[in-house]
C-alpha cells in the first residue's frame, strides 16, 4: 500500500531499480468537524504529512531517485525550499548515492537538520530559492549529476500524480468535484491534473471535470495575481515574503501551464495572509488532529475564504492537500505558542488554575 502499487503508470522500466522507503497511500481524512464549522457536507483532507520524511515530496523523490539508479547516476541532488531536500536525501541514502542539496540560507532549521541527518551535503545559498535553483542547475550540468527537479524533472513530476490516484481510490473510485492545491512551482497541481486524466482515460473513474483551485501566501502569489488580473503570463516576485516558506518561489517554472489548467477546469486561485495561514493551521489541528506546516495551512485558509465567498458550495466533494508536517516549520510556529503555566503537583492547584471546584 504505497505509490508503487501504480508502478505500471510510472516511468521506471526495471522494477529492480525502484527505491522504496514506504511512500504513498497516505490518509484521506473525512473531515466532518472542519466541514461542520465551515458549512460543508463532503470535505476531505489528503494528509501527506505521514509520508516517510513527512511531506508529499517523497512521491516525486522516490520516482526521481529510482530513475537516477536506472540511468546509472554517480550522484544526485536538488535545489529546495526544505521538504524536497529531506525527501531526496532520504531516498539517496536508501539508494547508496551521494547527495547534494541547495537551499536558501533562511530555510527552516528542522528541514536542514532532517536532510543533513540522512547524510546529504548541504549547500546553503545566500539568496532566494530561484538563485539556489540556478546554482544547482549549473552544478548538475558541470558534474553530470542527476538532480531530481532539474535534469530528472520529466520523471520526478510523475511521482506526484499518485496523490490523485490515491484520492480516487480512497473515494471509492471517484474523483472529487474540487481539489485545493498549494502552489510553489506549480508542478504538483499539474501532476494531480494528469493523474485524474489518466485514471479517466483508463476507465478507472468516470469522466468529469475536476475544479483545480490554487493556493498561495500573499507575500508570494505570482500565479494568483496573474489569475485575478486575467493575465496569460506570470510576473515574478523578486523578494518573496510569506510565512509559507516552502511555497516562496517567486518565478514558478510551471506558472503559465498552471494558469491554463485552472481556467480550463473552471477553477480558481486565491491567496492568504500570514495570519490567515497560521489561524488555519490551528483550526485544522484543533478540529481534525492534523498538524500542518504553513503550506498546508494555505489550502485550509483558502478553503475558508472560498466557502465564505460562495466559490465553493456546501454540496461539493472537496479535497484539501496538506503537504507537509508542522514540525518541519517549528521555527516559524513556535513564536505563536504561549508558555504553559506551571502548577504544583496537587489537585487543588489544578482546580484553582482551571477554575474548578469540588462541585
Short mmCIF file of C-alpha atoms in Angstrom, two decimals:
data_model
loop_
_atom_site.label_atom_id
_atom_site.label_comp_id
_atom_site.label_asym_id
_atom_site.label_seq_id
_atom_site.Cartn_x
_atom_site.Cartn_y
_atom_site.Cartn_z
CA UNK A 1 0.00 0.00 0.00
CA UNK A 2 2.32 2.70 -1.31
CA UNK A 3 2.77 4.68 -4.51
CA UNK A 4 4.43 1.75 -6.27
CA UNK A 5 1.03 -0.01 -6.37
CA UNK A 6 0.67 2.16 -9.53
CA UNK A 7 4.06 1.24 -10.98
CA UNK A 8 2.59 0.42 -14.42
CA UNK A 9 1.79 4.14 -14.73
CA UNK A 10 5.22 5.33 -13.53
CA UNK A 11 8.30 5.79 -15.76
CA UNK A 12 10.59 3.08 -14.36
CA UNK A 13 11.42 0.33 -16.82
CA UNK A 14 13.04 -2.18 -14.46
CA UNK A 15 11.44 -2.91 -11.09
CA UNK A 16 14.84 -3.78 -9.62
CA UNK A 17 15.82 -0.07 -9.72
CA UNK A 18 12.90 1.10 -7.57
CA UNK A 19 13.92 2.96 -4.41
CA UNK A 20 11.07 2.44 -1.94
CA UNK A 21 11.00 3.68 1.65
CA UNK A 22 7.23 3.32 2.03
CA UNK A 23 5.99 6.49 0.39
CA UNK A 24 2.36 6.97 -0.50
CA UNK A 25 -1.17 5.78 0.19
CA UNK A 26 -1.39 8.45 2.85
CA UNK A 27 -4.56 9.03 4.83
CA UNK A 28 -7.59 10.71 3.27
CA UNK A 29 -9.43 12.13 6.28
CA UNK A 30 -13.19 12.61 6.09
CA UNK A 31 -13.06 15.93 7.90
CA UNK A 32 -16.50 16.19 9.49
CA UNK A 33 -15.60 18.58 12.29
CA UNK A 34 -13.94 21.05 9.95
CA UNK A 35 -16.72 20.63 7.42
CA UNK A 36 -19.38 21.40 10.04
CA UNK A 37 -17.58 24.57 11.11
CA UNK A 38 -17.48 25.79 7.50
CA UNK A 39 -20.94 24.64 6.42
CA UNK A 40 -19.77 21.88 4.07
CA UNK A 41 -21.04 18.32 3.69
CA UNK A 42 -18.20 16.42 1.99
CA UNK A 43 -14.76 17.70 2.94
CA UNK A 44 -11.61 15.60 2.88
CA UNK A 45 -8.01 16.32 3.84
CA UNK A 46 -5.31 14.40 1.97
CA UNK A 47 -2.68 14.10 4.69
CA UNK A 48 0.78 13.74 3.15
CA UNK A 49 2.38 14.70 6.47
CA UNK A 50 2.52 10.95 7.19
CA UNK A 51 4.95 10.11 4.38
CA UNK A 52 8.41 8.83 5.43
CA UNK A 53 10.05 12.28 5.51
CA UNK A 54 6.73 13.94 6.38
CA UNK A 55 5.84 15.67 3.12
CA UNK A 56 4.44 14.97 -0.35
CA UNK A 57 7.94 15.44 -1.77
CA UNK A 58 8.62 11.78 -1.03
CA UNK A 59 6.42 10.97 -4.02
CA UNK A 60 8.48 12.66 -6.76
CA UNK A 61 11.72 11.82 -4.96
CA UNK A 62 11.00 8.09 -4.95
CA UNK A 63 10.48 8.14 -8.72
CA UNK A 64 13.40 10.51 -9.43
CA UNK A 65 15.99 8.59 -7.44
CA UNK A 66 14.74 5.30 -8.88
CA UNK A 67 15.27 6.76 -12.36
CA UNK A 68 18.71 8.05 -11.36
CA UNK A 69 19.66 4.49 -10.44
CA UNK A 70 18.27 3.24 -13.74
CA UNK A 71 20.39 5.84 -15.56
CA UNK A 72 23.49 4.85 -13.57
CA UNK A 73 23.94 8.28 -11.96
CA UNK A 74 27.04 8.77 -9.79
CA UNK A 75 25.41 11.39 -7.53
CA UNK A 76 22.01 13.01 -7.03
CA UNK A 77 20.66 16.21 -5.56
CA UNK A 78 18.21 19.10 -5.84
CA UNK A 79 17.55 22.74 -5.09
CA UNK A 80 14.87 23.01 -2.43
CA UNK A 81 12.96 25.21 -0.01
CA UNK A 82 13.30 22.38 2.51
CA UNK A 83 10.89 19.48 2.03
CA UNK A 84 12.44 18.19 -1.19
CA UNK A 85 15.89 18.35 0.39
CA UNK A 86 14.86 15.86 3.07
CA UNK A 87 13.00 13.61 0.64
CA UNK A 88 15.82 13.41 -1.91
CA UNK A 89 18.38 12.90 0.86
CA UNK A 90 16.42 10.01 2.38
CA UNK A 91 15.95 8.23 -0.94
CA UNK A 92 19.59 8.86 -1.88
CA UNK A 93 20.62 7.25 1.40
CA UNK A 94 18.48 4.21 0.63
CA UNK A 95 19.97 4.05 -2.88
CA UNK A 96 23.54 4.47 -1.59
CA UNK A 97 24.18 7.56 -3.70
CA UNK A 98 25.98 10.81 -2.71
CA UNK A 99 23.53 13.69 -2.38
CA UNK A 100 23.87 17.48 -2.71
CA UNK A 101 21.02 19.81 -1.76
CA UNK A 102 20.94 23.57 -2.37
CA UNK A 103 18.71 25.59 -0.04
CA UNK A 104 18.19 29.30 0.68
CA UNK A 105 20.10 30.24 3.81
CA UNK A 106 16.84 31.15 5.60
CA UNK A 107 15.33 27.68 5.21
CA UNK A 108 13.72 26.35 8.43
CA UNK A 109 16.40 24.69 10.54
CA UNK A 110 14.39 21.48 11.09
CA UNK A 111 14.28 20.85 7.36
CA UNK A 112 18.03 21.35 7.04
CA UNK A 113 18.60 19.14 10.08
CA UNK A 114 16.50 16.38 8.55
CA UNK A 115 18.33 16.40 5.22
CA UNK A 116 21.77 16.54 6.81
CA UNK A 117 20.92 13.64 9.14
CA UNK A 118 20.23 11.49 6.08
CA UNK A 119 23.81 12.27 5.02
CA UNK A 120 23.26 14.92 2.38
CA UNK A 121 25.81 17.60 1.59
CA UNK A 122 24.02 20.85 2.44
CA UNK A 123 24.81 23.92 0.32
CA UNK A 124 23.21 26.99 1.92
CA UNK A 125 22.89 29.79 -0.63
CA UNK A 126 22.83 33.44 0.37
CA UNK A 127 19.83 34.28 -1.79
CA UNK A 128 16.32 33.24 -2.83
CA UNK A 129 15.15 29.82 -3.94
CA UNK A 130 15.36 30.95 -7.55
CA UNK A 131 19.04 31.80 -7.07
CA UNK A 132 19.70 28.46 -5.36
CA UNK A 133 17.93 26.77 -8.26
CA UNK A 134 20.15 28.46 -10.84
CA UNK A 135 23.31 27.48 -9.00
CA UNK A 136 22.14 23.88 -8.62
CA UNK A 137 21.43 23.67 -12.35
CA UNK A 138 24.97 24.85 -13.12
CA UNK A 139 26.49 22.33 -10.69
CA UNK A 140 24.41 19.47 -12.08
CA UNK A 141 25.45 20.27 -15.65
CA UNK A 142 29.11 20.81 -14.77
CA UNK A 143 29.41 17.49 -12.92
CA UNK A 144 26.96 15.34 -14.86
CA UNK A 145 24.91 14.65 -11.72
CA UNK A 146 21.24 13.72 -11.64
CA UNK A 147 19.21 16.42 -9.86
CA UNK A 148 15.63 15.47 -9.12
CA UNK A 149 13.83 18.66 -10.13
CA UNK A 150 16.27 19.76 -12.84
CA UNK A 151 17.58 17.19 -15.34
CA UNK A 152 15.37 14.42 -13.90
CA UNK A 153 12.31 16.67 -13.83
CA UNK A 154 10.24 14.84 -16.51
CA UNK A 155 10.43 11.70 -14.34
CA UNK A 156 10.32 13.46 -10.98
CA UNK A 157 6.96 15.16 -11.62
CA UNK A 158 5.34 11.82 -12.43
CA UNK A 159 5.61 10.76 -8.79
CA UNK A 160 3.21 13.46 -7.61
CA UNK A 161 0.32 12.27 -9.77
CA UNK A 162 0.00 9.26 -7.44
CA UNK A 163 -1.68 11.63 -4.97
CA UNK A 164 -4.59 11.91 -7.44
CA UNK A 165 -4.63 8.15 -7.99
CA UNK A 166 -4.92 7.57 -4.25
CA UNK A 167 -7.66 10.16 -3.76
CA UNK A 168 -9.77 8.47 -6.44
CA UNK A 169 -9.20 5.01 -4.99
CA UNK A 170 -9.92 6.22 -1.45
CA UNK A 171 -13.15 7.94 -2.57
CA UNK A 172 -14.41 4.63 -3.96
CA UNK A 173 -13.00 5.08 -7.48
CA UNK A 174 -14.39 8.57 -7.94
CA UNK A 175 -12.79 11.96 -8.49
CA UNK A 176 -13.70 14.88 -6.23
CA UNK A 177 -15.56 17.92 -7.50
CA UNK A 178 -12.78 20.29 -6.43
CA UNK A 179 -9.25 19.93 -5.11
CA UNK A 180 -7.27 22.70 -3.40
CA UNK A 181 -3.53 22.53 -4.05
CA UNK A 182 -0.73 24.71 -2.62
CA UNK A 183 1.31 26.33 -5.39
CA UNK A 184 5.07 26.79 -5.37
CA UNK A 185 6.49 25.93 -8.79
CA UNK A 186 3.05 24.64 -9.80
CA UNK A 187 4.29 21.14 -10.64
CA UNK A 188 2.11 19.42 -8.02
CA UNK A 189 -1.14 20.77 -9.45
CA UNK A 190 -0.22 19.75 -12.99
CA UNK A 191 0.72 16.27 -11.83
CA UNK A 192 -2.59 15.92 -9.96
CA UNK A 193 -4.45 17.02 -13.10
CA UNK A 194 -2.56 14.42 -15.13
CA UNK A 195 -3.37 11.74 -12.55
CA UNK A 196 -7.11 12.37 -12.78
CA UNK A 197 -6.95 12.41 -16.59
CA UNK A 198 -5.03 9.12 -16.75
CA UNK A 199 -7.50 7.34 -14.48
CA UNK A 200 -10.35 8.66 -16.63
CA UNK A 201 -8.68 7.57 -19.87
CA UNK A 202 -8.18 4.09 -18.43
CA UNK A 203 -11.82 3.86 -17.38
CA UNK A 204 -10.95 3.52 -13.70
CA UNK A 205 -13.13 6.55 -12.83
CA UNK A 206 -15.96 8.32 -14.64
CA UNK A 207 -15.22 11.26 -16.92
CA UNK A 208 -15.78 14.56 -15.13
CA UNK A 209 -14.22 18.00 -14.83
CA UNK A 210 -12.38 18.39 -11.52
CA UNK A 211 -12.05 22.03 -10.48
CA UNK A 212 -8.43 22.89 -9.74
CA UNK A 213 -8.02 25.53 -7.03
CA UNK A 214 -4.58 27.01 -6.41
CA UNK A 215 -3.49 28.44 -3.06
CA UNK A 216 -0.55 30.74 -2.29
CA UNK A 217 0.63 33.03 0.51
CA UNK A 218 0.01 36.73 -0.09
CA UNK A 219 3.71 37.58 0.11
CA UNK A 220 4.49 35.29 -2.82
CA UNK A 221 1.43 34.85 -5.02
CA UNK A 222 2.52 35.39 -8.63
CA UNK A 223 0.12 32.77 -10.00
CA UNK A 224 -2.83 34.10 -8.01
CA UNK A 225 -2.02 37.67 -9.08
CA UNK A 226 -1.94 36.67 -12.76
CA UNK A 227 -5.17 34.69 -12.45
CA UNK A 228 -7.06 37.57 -10.85
CA UNK A 229 -5.67 40.07 -13.36
CA UNK A 230 -6.68 37.86 -16.28
CA UNK A 231 -3.07 37.73 -17.48
CA UNK A 232 -1.53 34.92 -19.51
CA UNK A 233 1.99 35.43 -18.18
CA UNK A 234 3.44 35.43 -14.67
CA UNK A 235 5.16 38.50 -13.24
CA UNK A 236 7.92 37.17 -10.95
CA UNK A 237 8.13 38.20 -7.29
CA UNK A 238 11.71 39.29 -6.65
CA UNK A 239 11.58 39.23 -2.86
CA UNK A 240 9.10 36.63 -1.56
CA UNK A 241 7.81 37.37 1.94
CA UNK A 242 5.41 34.79 3.31
CA UNK A 243 5.22 32.52 6.34
CA UNK A 244 4.71 29.67 3.86
CA UNK A 245 8.40 29.46 3.05
CA UNK A 246 8.14 26.16 1.18
CA UNK A 247 5.93 27.97 -1.37
CA UNK A 248 8.20 31.03 -1.65
CA UNK A 249 9.09 30.55 -5.31
CA UNK A 250 8.91 33.96 -6.94
CA UNK A 251 9.32 32.72 -10.52
CA UNK A 252 7.28 29.50 -10.74
CA UNK A 253 8.55 27.29 -13.53
CA UNK A 254 5.12 25.85 -14.36
CA UNK A 255 3.14 29.02 -13.68
CA UNK A 256 1.94 29.54 -17.27
CA UNK A 257 0.65 25.98 -17.50
CA UNK A 258 -0.98 26.15 -14.08
CA UNK A 259 -2.91 29.26 -15.09
CA UNK A 260 -4.17 27.48 -18.17
CA UNK A 261 -5.09 24.34 -16.21
CA UNK A 262 -7.02 26.30 -13.58
CA UNK A 263 -9.00 28.21 -16.18
CA UNK A 264 -9.75 25.14 -18.29
CA UNK A 265 -11.06 23.32 -15.21
CA UNK A 266 -13.34 26.17 -14.18
CA UNK A 267 -11.21 26.53 -11.08
CA UNK A 268 -9.91 29.42 -9.06
CA UNK A 269 -6.76 30.81 -7.45
CA UNK A 270 -6.62 32.61 -4.12
CA UNK A 271 -4.02 33.78 -1.61
CA UNK A 272 -4.00 34.04 2.18
CA UNK A 273 -2.25 36.38 4.59
CA UNK A 274 0.25 35.13 7.17
CA UNK A 275 -2.37 35.50 9.91
CA UNK A 276 -4.97 33.59 7.91
CA UNK A 277 -2.45 30.81 7.26
CA UNK A 278 -1.43 30.49 10.90
CA UNK A 279 -5.04 30.60 12.09
CA UNK A 280 -5.87 27.84 9.58
CA UNK A 281 -3.07 25.65 10.96
CA UNK A 282 -4.64 25.99 14.42
CA UNK A 283 -8.13 25.29 13.05
CA UNK A 284 -7.07 22.12 11.23
CA UNK A 285 -5.14 20.83 14.23
CA UNK A 286 -7.87 21.57 16.77
CA UNK A 287 -10.72 20.21 14.61
CA UNK A 288 -9.17 17.22 12.85
CA UNK A 289 -5.94 16.40 14.70
CA UNK A 290 -3.73 17.12 11.68
CA UNK A 291 -0.63 19.27 12.31
CA UNK A 292 0.35 21.06 9.11
CA UNK A 293 3.22 23.27 8.09
CA UNK A 294 2.24 26.67 6.62
CA UNK A 295 1.92 25.32 3.05
CA UNK A 296 -0.94 23.10 4.19
CA UNK A 297 -2.35 25.96 6.23
CA UNK A 298 -2.57 27.92 2.98
CA UNK A 299 -5.02 25.40 1.50
CA UNK A 300 -7.26 25.48 4.58
CA UNK A 301 -7.13 29.29 4.72
CA UNK A 302 -8.09 29.50 1.05
CA UNK A 303 -10.87 26.95 1.60
CA UNK A 304 -12.37 29.18 4.31
CA UNK A 305 -12.23 32.24 2.05
CA UNK A 306 -13.79 30.50 -0.93
CA UNK A 307 -16.60 28.97 1.12
CA UNK A 308 -17.35 32.41 2.58
CA UNK A 309 -17.39 33.99 -0.89
CA UNK A 310 -19.57 31.26 -2.41
CA UNK A 311 -16.94 29.93 -4.84
CA UNK A 312 -17.18 26.57 -3.08
CA UNK A 313 -20.72 25.32 -2.38
CA UNK A 314 -21.86 23.19 0.54
CA UNK A 315 -22.71 20.15 -1.59
CA UNK A 316 -19.34 19.81 -3.34
CA UNK A 317 -16.93 17.00 -2.59
CA UNK A 318 -13.76 18.94 -1.79
CA UNK A 319 -10.24 17.65 -1.13
CA UNK A 320 -7.60 19.86 0.53
CA UNK A 321 -3.98 18.85 0.06
CA UNK A 322 -1.97 19.11 3.28
CA UNK A 323 1.54 18.58 2.02
CA UNK A 324 3.94 18.81 4.97
CA UNK A 325 4.15 18.27 8.72
CA UNK A 326 4.09 21.20 11.14
CA UNK A 327 7.23 20.04 12.92
CA UNK A 328 9.17 20.95 9.78
CA UNK A 329 8.31 24.61 10.41
CA UNK A 330 8.76 24.61 14.18
CA UNK A 331 10.93 27.76 13.96
CA UNK A 332 8.05 29.62 12.35
CA UNK A 333 5.25 28.25 14.51
CA UNK A 334 6.99 28.35 17.89
CA UNK A 335 6.55 32.09 18.29
CA UNK A 336 2.75 31.67 18.38
CA UNK A 337 2.81 29.40 21.40
CA UNK A 338 2.35 30.75 24.89
CA UNK A 339 4.45 29.10 27.58
CA UNK A 340 2.30 26.72 29.65
CA UNK A 341 1.51 27.72 33.21
CA UNK A 342 3.39 25.76 35.84
CA UNK A 343 1.48 24.49 38.89
CA UNK A 344 2.42 22.46 41.98
CA UNK A 345 1.70 18.74 41.68
CA UNK A 346 -1.63 18.83 43.57
CA UNK A 347 -5.30 18.50 42.68
CA UNK A 348 -6.12 21.76 44.46
CA UNK A 349 -3.59 23.63 42.33
CA UNK A 350 -5.09 22.18 39.15
CA UNK A 351 -8.61 23.11 40.20
CA UNK A 352 -7.53 26.63 41.06
CA UNK A 353 -5.67 27.10 37.79
CA UNK A 354 -8.52 25.77 35.67
CA UNK A 355 -11.41 27.32 37.55
CA UNK A 356 -12.83 24.13 39.02
CA UNK A 357 -14.03 23.22 42.49
CA UNK A 358 -15.43 20.19 44.29
CA UNK A 359 -18.82 20.71 42.66
#
